[in-house]
Amino acid sequence: KAGVTQTPRYLIKTRGQQVTLSCSPISGHRSVSWYQQTPGQGLQFLFEYFSETQRNKGNFPGRFSGRQFSNSRSEMNVSTLELGDSALYLCASSTGGLAGTDTQYFGPGTRLTVL
Amino acid sequence: GQQLNQSPQSMFIQEGEDVSMNCTSSSIFNTWLWYKQDPGEGPVLLIALYKAGELTSNGRLTAQFGITRKDSFLNISASIPSDVGIYFCAGQRWSGNTPLVFGKGTRLSVIA
């Protein structure tokens, strides 16, 4: 089974621009979660999509948004980029069900640098 | 956002030594997970724990889900150079539909 894939792996943008990142989950997984990882704040939850609906949301400004398609692929968008948005953006997929043994598997991440 | 208290922050050990790290929280979690992250890569799942008191092994790795549901530990026995990396604990209120809350990680260095 192929793992979680994320594209692109690296991205350089300038302040004020917007960016779209893509995530393809493991086949059969319907939940995609996005996390931001920075040296100062560690891994912070952005949002989770399940069956094309945002099911959970972290504490990030509205410049961060996402969506999920019918094939469970997900995109996240950051508008009006700020220097502090430079980070590794990770997505994780899971079945998303209520079974007590569901687990999130991570992709390799997209390294975003804002200049 | 909320984070777990993970310690130690970093460790330098000799090859062959055993390693122990732990994670604590003021809140109860019903799932505890341990991940390892190599530079430039995403976290890789090592062990998942779903029941209080559960002790689970994966090769040289052993992890336990604390009885109070507020802590977990990870042991690595007979460390080898490829154990180098950052180890993260993560707690989840309810498996499947709640976000992961992460510790800040333990950076492990192994001296051959």
PDB file of C-alpha atoms in Angstrom:
ATOM      1  CA  LYS A   1       0.000   0.000   0.000  1.00  0.00           C
ATOM      2  CA  ALA A   2       1.409   3.396  -0.922  1.00  0.00           C
ATOM      3  CA  GLY A   3       1.922   5.824   1.929  1.00  0.00           C
ATOM      4  CA  VAL A   4       0.767   9.396   2.323  1.00  0.00           C
ATOM      5  CA  THR A   5       2.171  11.644  -0.402  1.00  0.00           C
ATOM      6  CA  GLN A   6       2.559  15.398  -0.294  1.00  0.00           C
ATOM      7  CA  THR A   7       3.410  17.812  -3.084  1.00  0.00           C
ATOM      8  CA  PRO A   8       5.425  19.841  -3.515  1.00  0.00           C
ATOM      9  CA  ARG A   9       8.188  18.837  -1.092  1.00  0.00           C
ATOM     10  CA  TYR A  10       9.754  22.304  -1.063  1.00  0.00           C
ATOM     11  CA  LEU A  11       8.345  25.733  -1.763  1.00  0.00           C
ATOM     12  CA  ILE A  12       9.733  29.253  -1.577  1.00  0.00           C
ATOM     13  CA  LYS A  13       7.329  32.179  -1.570  1.00  0.00           C
ATOM     14  CA  THR A  14       7.456  35.870  -0.700  1.00  0.00           C
ATOM     15  CA  ARG A  15       5.370  37.734   1.836  1.00  0.00           C
ATOM     16  CA  GLY A  16       1.873  38.523   0.671  1.00  0.00           C
ATOM     17  CA  GLN A  17       1.669  35.650  -1.781  1.00  0.00           C
ATOM     18  CA  GLN A  18      -0.601  32.671  -1.375  1.00  0.00           C
ATOM     19  CA  VAL A  19       0.237  28.983  -1.551  1.00  0.00           C
ATOM     20  CA  THR A  20      -1.591  25.683  -2.049  1.00  0.00           C
ATOM     21  CA  LEU A  21      -0.266  22.394  -0.730  1.00  0.00           C
ATOM     22  CA  SER A  22      -1.573  18.973  -1.691  1.00  0.00           C
ATOM     23  CA  CYS A  23      -1.924  15.699   0.183  1.00  0.00           C
ATOM     24  CA  SER A  24      -2.959  12.265  -1.073  1.00  0.00           C
ATOM     25  CA  PRO A  25      -3.917   9.901   1.758  1.00  0.00           C
ATOM     26  CA  ILE A  26      -3.354   6.181   2.027  1.00  0.00           C
ATOM     27  CA  SER A  27      -5.839   4.307  -0.124  1.00  0.00           C
ATOM     28  CA  GLY A  28      -9.036   3.701   1.823  1.00  0.00           C
ATOM     29  CA  HIS A  29      -8.385   6.462   4.367  1.00  0.00           C
ATOM     30  CA  ARG A  30     -11.107   9.091   4.508  1.00  0.00           C
ATOM     31  CA  SER A  31      -9.631  11.445   7.100  1.00  0.00           C
ATOM     32  CA  VAL A  32      -6.857  13.919   6.368  1.00  0.00           C
ATOM     33  CA  SER A  33      -5.371  16.103   9.091  1.00  0.00           C
ATOM     34  CA  TRP A  34      -2.927  18.967   8.592  1.00  0.00           C
ATOM     35  CA  TYR A  35      -0.229  20.029  11.060  1.00  0.00           C
ATOM     36  CA  GLN A  36       2.298  22.855  11.117  1.00  0.00           C
ATOM     37  CA  GLN A  37       5.740  22.109  12.534  1.00  0.00           C
ATOM     38  CA  THR A  38       8.124  24.879  13.593  1.00  0.00           C
ATOM     39  CA  PRO A  39      11.180  24.783  15.871  1.00  0.00           C
ATOM     40  CA  GLY A  40       9.534  27.128  18.359  1.00  0.00           C
ATOM     41  CA  GLN A  41       5.986  25.787  18.537  1.00  0.00           C
ATOM     42  CA  GLY A  42       6.516  22.145  17.605  1.00  0.00           C
ATOM     43  CA  LEU A  43       3.694  20.273  15.901  1.00  0.00           C
ATOM     44  CA  GLN A  44       0.414  22.187  15.938  1.00  0.00           C
ATOM     45  CA  PHE A  45      -2.905  20.950  14.571  1.00  0.00           C
ATOM     46  CA  LEU A  46      -4.438  23.012  11.754  1.00  0.00           C
ATOM     47  CA  PHE A  47      -7.589  21.166  10.694  1.00  0.00           C
ATOM     48  CA  GLU A  48      -9.039  17.794   9.799  1.00  0.00           C
ATOM     49  CA  TYR A  49     -11.261  16.804   6.902  1.00  0.00           C
ATOM     50  CA  PHE A  50     -13.424  13.721   6.753  1.00  0.00           C
ATOM     51  CA  SER A  51     -15.663  12.881   3.813  1.00  0.00           C
ATOM     52  CA  GLU A  52     -15.156  16.347   2.296  1.00  0.00           C
ATOM     53  CA  THR A  53     -16.237  18.134   5.506  1.00  0.00           C
ATOM     54  CA  GLN A  54     -14.065  19.974   7.991  1.00  0.00           C
ATOM     55  CA  ARG A  55     -14.576  18.020  11.203  1.00  0.00           C
ATOM     56  CA  ASN A  56     -12.025  19.632  13.526  1.00  0.00           C
ATOM     57  CA  LYS A  57     -10.196  22.946  13.489  1.00  0.00           C
ATOM     58  CA  GLY A  58      -7.159  24.163  15.378  1.00  0.00           C
ATOM     59  CA  ASN A  59      -6.350  27.641  16.576  1.00  0.00           C
ATOM     60  CA  PHE A  60      -4.989  29.238  13.391  1.00  0.00           C
ATOM     61  CA  PRO A  61      -6.119  32.421  11.625  1.00  0.00           C
ATOM     62  CA  GLY A  62      -8.557  32.358   8.734  1.00  0.00           C
ATOM     63  CA  ARG A  63      -5.682  32.774   6.256  1.00  0.00           C
ATOM     64  CA  PHE A  64      -5.257  29.025   6.644  1.00  0.00           C
ATOM     65  CA  SER A  65      -7.936  27.028   4.886  1.00  0.00           C
ATOM     66  CA  GLY A  66      -8.383  23.633   3.370  1.00  0.00           C
ATOM     67  CA  ARG A  67     -10.649  21.367   1.459  1.00  0.00           C
ATOM     68  CA  GLN A  68     -11.074  17.726   0.648  1.00  0.00           C
ATOM     69  CA  PHE A  69     -12.175  16.152  -2.577  1.00  0.00           C
ATOM     70  CA  SER A  70     -14.411  13.154  -3.179  1.00  0.00           C
ATOM     71  CA  ASN A  71     -11.345  10.921  -3.645  1.00  0.00           C
ATOM     72  CA  SER A  72     -10.158  11.993  -0.153  1.00  0.00           C
ATOM     73  CA  ARG A  73      -7.241  14.020  -1.517  1.00  0.00           C
ATOM     74  CA  SER A  74      -6.862  17.258   0.381  1.00  0.00           C
ATOM     75  CA  GLU A  75      -5.406  20.679  -0.220  1.00  0.00           C
ATOM     76  CA  MET A  76      -4.531  23.422   2.202  1.00  0.00           C
ATOM     77  CA  ASN A  77      -4.206  27.045   1.253  1.00  0.00           C
ATOM     78  CA  VAL A  78      -2.435  29.866   3.011  1.00  0.00           C
ATOM     79  CA  SER A  79      -3.240  33.357   1.806  1.00  0.00           C
ATOM     80  CA  THR A  80      -1.291  36.570   2.404  1.00  0.00           C
ATOM     81  CA  LEU A  81       1.817  34.746   3.543  1.00  0.00           C
ATOM     82  CA  GLU A  82       3.784  36.061   6.514  1.00  0.00           C
ATOM     83  CA  LEU A  83       7.386  35.322   7.480  1.00  0.00           C
ATOM     84  CA  GLY A  84       6.118  33.329  10.455  1.00  0.00           C
ATOM     85  CA  ASP A  85       4.345  30.897   8.138  1.00  0.00           C
ATOM     86  CA  SER A  86       7.697  29.341   7.239  1.00  0.00           C
ATOM     87  CA  ALA A  87       7.382  25.780   8.496  1.00  0.00           C
ATOM     88  CA  LEU A  88       7.132  22.128   7.634  1.00  0.00           C
ATOM     89  CA  TYR A  89       3.497  21.364   6.803  1.00  0.00           C
ATOM     90  CA  LEU A  90       2.549  17.778   7.448  1.00  0.00           C
ATOM     91  CA  CYS A  91      -0.555  15.898   6.537  1.00  0.00           C
ATOM     92  CA  ALA A  92      -1.662  12.680   8.153  1.00  0.00           C
ATOM     93  CA  SER A  93      -4.307  10.231   7.046  1.00  0.00           C
ATOM     94  CA  SER A  94      -6.419   7.738   8.935  1.00  0.00           C
ATOM     95  CA  THR A  95      -9.641   5.828   8.398  1.00  0.00           C
ATOM     96  CA  GLY A  96     -11.269   8.484  10.545  1.00  0.00           C
ATOM     97  CA  GLY A  97     -13.811   6.131  12.022  1.00  0.00           C
ATOM     98  CA  LEU A  98     -14.769   5.806  15.640  1.00  0.00           C
ATOM     99  CA  ALA A  99     -12.990   2.509  16.196  1.00  0.00           C
ATOM    100  CA  GLY A 100     -10.707   2.679  19.170  1.00  0.00           C
ATOM    101  CA  THR A 101      -7.653   1.617  17.214  1.00  0.00           C
ATOM    102  CA  ASP A 102      -7.525   4.187  14.424  1.00  0.00           C
ATOM    103  CA  THR A 103      -4.077   5.709  13.864  1.00  0.00           C
ATOM    104  CA  GLN A 104      -2.714   8.648  11.902  1.00  0.00           C
ATOM    105  CA  TYR A 105       0.063   8.095   9.363  1.00  0.00           C
ATOM    106  CA  PHE A 106       2.115  11.055   8.205  1.00  0.00           C
ATOM    107  CA  GLY A 107       3.423  12.137   4.839  1.00  0.00           C
ATOM    108  CA  PRO A 108       6.956  13.501   4.300  1.00  0.00           C
ATOM    109  CA  GLY A 109       5.794  17.102   4.547  1.00  0.00           C
ATOM    110  CA  THR A 110       6.105  20.263   2.476  1.00  0.00           C
ATOM    111  CA  ARG A 111       8.837  22.654   3.561  1.00  0.00           C
ATOM    112  CA  LEU A 112       7.540  26.201   3.016  1.00  0.00           C
ATOM    113  CA  THR A 113       9.953  29.112   3.199  1.00  0.00           C
ATOM    114  CA  VAL A 114       8.550  32.636   3.134  1.00  0.00           C
ATOM    115  CA  LEU A 115      11.014  35.396   2.225  1.00  0.00           C
TER     116      LEU A 115
ATOM    117  CA  GLY B   1      -2.200  25.265  21.526  1.00  0.00           C
ATOM    118  CA  GLN B   2      -2.015  22.475  24.086  1.00  0.00           C
ATOM    119  CA  GLN B   3       1.144  20.389  24.231  1.00  0.00           C
ATOM    120  CA  LEU B   4       2.348  17.444  26.215  1.00  0.00           C
ATOM    121  CA  ASN B   5       5.349  17.645  28.563  1.00  0.00           C
ATOM    122  CA  GLN B   6       8.010  15.428  27.065  1.00  0.00           C
ATOM    123  CA  SER B   7      11.375  14.738  28.676  1.00  0.00           C
ATOM    124  CA  PRO B   8      14.228  14.749  28.326  1.00  0.00           C
ATOM    125  CA  GLN B   9      14.620  17.336  25.568  1.00  0.00           C
ATOM    126  CA  SER B  10      17.801  15.690  24.319  1.00  0.00           C
ATOM    127  CA  MET B  11      19.997  12.711  25.107  1.00  0.00           C
ATOM    128  CA  PHE B  12      23.527  11.710  24.188  1.00  0.00           C
ATOM    129  CA  ILE B  13      24.162   8.029  24.746  1.00  0.00           C
ATOM    130  CA  GLN B  14      26.714   5.369  23.875  1.00  0.00           C
ATOM    131  CA  GLU B  15      25.806   2.692  21.364  1.00  0.00           C
ATOM    132  CA  GLY B  16      24.414  -0.317  23.212  1.00  0.00           C
ATOM    133  CA  GLU B  17      22.911   1.669  26.074  1.00  0.00           C
ATOM    134  CA  ASP B  18      19.225   1.656  26.944  1.00  0.00           C
ATOM    135  CA  VAL B  19      17.134   4.821  26.571  1.00  0.00           C
ATOM    136  CA  SER B  20      14.040   5.973  28.393  1.00  0.00           C
ATOM    137  CA  MET B  21      11.826   8.972  27.670  1.00  0.00           C
ATOM    138  CA  ASN B  22       8.415   9.975  28.918  1.00  0.00           C
ATOM    139  CA  CYS B  23       5.448  12.182  28.324  1.00  0.00           C
ATOM    140  CA  THR B  24       2.981  13.664  30.793  1.00  0.00           C
ATOM    141  CA  SER B  25      -0.225  15.630  30.521  1.00  0.00           C
ATOM    142  CA  SER B  26      -2.637  17.416  32.823  1.00  0.00           C
ATOM    143  CA  SER B  27      -5.490  15.977  30.744  1.00  0.00           C
ATOM    144  CA  ILE B  28      -6.623  12.431  30.102  1.00  0.00           C
ATOM    145  CA  PHE B  29      -5.952  10.855  26.726  1.00  0.00           C
ATOM    146  CA  ASN B  30      -7.456   7.627  25.469  1.00  0.00           C
ATOM    147  CA  THR B  31      -4.760   6.944  22.894  1.00  0.00           C
ATOM    148  CA  TRP B  32      -1.015   7.441  23.188  1.00  0.00           C
ATOM    149  CA  LEU B  33       1.273   7.256  20.177  1.00  0.00           C
ATOM    150  CA  TRP B  34       5.033   7.369  19.745  1.00  0.00           C
ATOM    151  CA  TYR B  35       6.577   8.644  16.498  1.00  0.00           C
ATOM    152  CA  LYS B  36      10.147   9.040  15.247  1.00  0.00           C
ATOM    153  CA  GLN B  37      11.129  11.804  12.852  1.00  0.00           C
ATOM    154  CA  ASP B  38      14.293  11.946  10.769  1.00  0.00           C
ATOM    155  CA  PRO B  39      15.529  15.284   9.353  1.00  0.00           C
ATOM    156  CA  GLY B  40      13.411  16.510   6.457  1.00  0.00           C
ATOM    157  CA  GLU B  41      10.887  13.717   6.791  1.00  0.00           C
ATOM    158  CA  GLY B  42       7.491  13.241   8.384  1.00  0.00           C
ATOM    159  CA  PRO B  43       6.989  11.404  11.690  1.00  0.00           C
ATOM    160  CA  VAL B  44       6.898   7.619  11.420  1.00  0.00           C
ATOM    161  CA  LEU B  45       4.649   5.695  13.799  1.00  0.00           C
ATOM    162  CA  LEU B  46       6.557   3.431  16.188  1.00  0.00           C
ATOM    163  CA  ILE B  47       3.996   2.242  18.723  1.00  0.00           C
ATOM    164  CA  ALA B  48       0.293   2.894  19.329  1.00  0.00           C
ATOM    165  CA  LEU B  49      -1.318   2.367  22.755  1.00  0.00           C
ATOM    166  CA  TYR B  50      -5.086   2.195  23.204  1.00  0.00           C
ATOM    167  CA  LYS B  51      -5.718   0.923  26.756  1.00  0.00           C
ATOM    168  CA  ALA B  52      -4.639   2.236  30.148  1.00  0.00           C
ATOM    169  CA  GLY B  53      -1.878   0.037  31.546  1.00  0.00           C
ATOM    170  CA  GLU B  54      -1.093  -1.431  28.121  1.00  0.00           C
ATOM    171  CA  LEU B  55       2.543  -2.405  27.543  1.00  0.00           C
ATOM    172  CA  THR B  56       3.496  -2.890  23.897  1.00  0.00           C
ATOM    173  CA  SER B  57       6.766  -3.821  22.218  1.00  0.00           C
ATOM    174  CA  ASN B  58       8.046  -3.308  18.700  1.00  0.00           C
ATOM    175  CA  GLY B  59      11.456  -4.943  18.395  1.00  0.00           C
ATOM    176  CA  ARG B  60      13.817  -3.117  20.741  1.00  0.00           C
ATOM    177  CA  LEU B  61      11.151  -0.527  21.566  1.00  0.00           C
ATOM    178  CA  THR B  62       8.715  -0.832  24.453  1.00  0.00           C
ATOM    179  CA  ALA B  63       6.040   1.684  25.375  1.00  0.00           C
ATOM    180  CA  GLN B  64       3.478   1.852  28.161  1.00  0.00           C
ATOM    181  CA  PHE B  65       0.162   3.665  28.541  1.00  0.00           C
ATOM    182  CA  GLY B  66       0.002   5.031  32.085  1.00  0.00           C
ATOM    183  CA  ILE B  67      -2.744   3.844  34.436  1.00  0.00           C
ATOM    184  CA  THR B  68      -3.916   7.411  35.069  1.00  0.00           C
ATOM    185  CA  ARG B  69      -4.220   7.977  31.267  1.00  0.00           C
ATOM    186  CA  LYS B  70      -2.080  11.089  31.755  1.00  0.00           C
ATOM    187  CA  ASP B  71       1.321   9.685  30.873  1.00  0.00           C
ATOM    188  CA  SER B  72       3.290   7.310  28.715  1.00  0.00           C
ATOM    189  CA  PHE B  73       6.886   6.209  28.392  1.00  0.00           C
ATOM    190  CA  LEU B  74       9.071   4.788  25.641  1.00  0.00           C
ATOM    191  CA  ASN B  75      12.139   2.604  26.196  1.00  0.00           C
ATOM    192  CA  ILE B  76      14.710   1.706  23.577  1.00  0.00           C
ATOM    193  CA  SER B  77      17.028  -1.155  24.465  1.00  0.00           C
ATOM    194  CA  ALA B  78      20.560  -1.690  23.149  1.00  0.00           C
ATOM    195  CA  SER B  79      20.607   1.493  21.076  1.00  0.00           C
ATOM    196  CA  ILE B  80      22.223   1.521  17.628  1.00  0.00           C
ATOM    197  CA  PRO B  81      23.332   4.429  15.422  1.00  0.00           C
ATOM    198  CA  SER B  82      20.160   4.358  13.311  1.00  0.00           C
ATOM    199  CA  ASP B  83      18.118   5.162  16.434  1.00  0.00           C
ATOM    200  CA  VAL B  84      19.306   8.759  16.037  1.00  0.00           C
ATOM    201  CA  GLY B  85      16.420  11.144  15.467  1.00  0.00           C
ATOM    202  CA  ILE B  86      13.659  13.012  17.234  1.00  0.00           C
ATOM    203  CA  TYR B  87      11.060  11.015  19.127  1.00  0.00           C
ATOM    204  CA  PHE B  88       7.612  12.493  19.669  1.00  0.00           C
ATOM    205  CA  CYS B  89       4.817  11.392  21.910  1.00  0.00           C
ATOM    206  CA  ALA B  90       1.259  12.224  20.903  1.00  0.00           C
ATOM    207  CA  GLY B  91      -1.985  11.960  22.787  1.00  0.00           C
ATOM    208  CA  GLN B  92      -5.438  11.685  21.319  1.00  0.00           C
ATOM    209  CA  ARG B  93      -8.667  12.141  23.255  1.00  0.00           C
ATOM    210  CA  TRP B  94     -10.639   9.703  21.123  1.00  0.00           C
ATOM    211  CA  SER B  95      -9.033   7.611  18.449  1.00  0.00           C
ATOM    212  CA  GLY B  96     -10.290   8.248  14.943  1.00  0.00           C
ATOM    213  CA  ASN B  97     -11.863  11.660  15.114  1.00  0.00           C
ATOM    214  CA  THR B  98      -9.867  13.955  17.337  1.00  0.00           C
ATOM    215  CA  PRO B  99      -6.599  15.775  16.652  1.00  0.00           C
ATOM    216  CA  LEU B 100      -3.243  14.628  17.958  1.00  0.00           C
ATOM    217  CA  VAL B 101      -1.576  16.713  20.677  1.00  0.00           C
ATOM    218  CA  PHE B 102       2.198  16.443  20.539  1.00  0.00           C
ATOM    219  CA  GLY B 103       5.112  16.717  22.918  1.00  0.00           C
ATOM    220  CA  LYS B 104       8.061  18.883  21.868  1.00  0.00           C
ATOM    221  CA  GLY B 105      10.192  15.855  21.160  1.00  0.00           C
ATOM    222  CA  THR B 106      13.297  14.130  22.518  1.00  0.00           C
ATOM    223  CA  ARG B 107      16.382  14.473  20.313  1.00  0.00           C
ATOM    224  CA  LEU B 108      18.445  11.293  20.573  1.00  0.00           C
ATOM    225  CA  SER B 109      22.113  11.156  19.611  1.00  0.00           C
ATOM    226  CA  VAL B 110      23.991   7.866  19.656  1.00  0.00           C
ATOM    227  CA  ILE B 111      27.772   7.822  19.948  1.00  0.00           C
ATOM    228  CA  ALA B 112      29.322   4.777  18.295  1.00  0.00           C
TER     229      ALA B 112
END
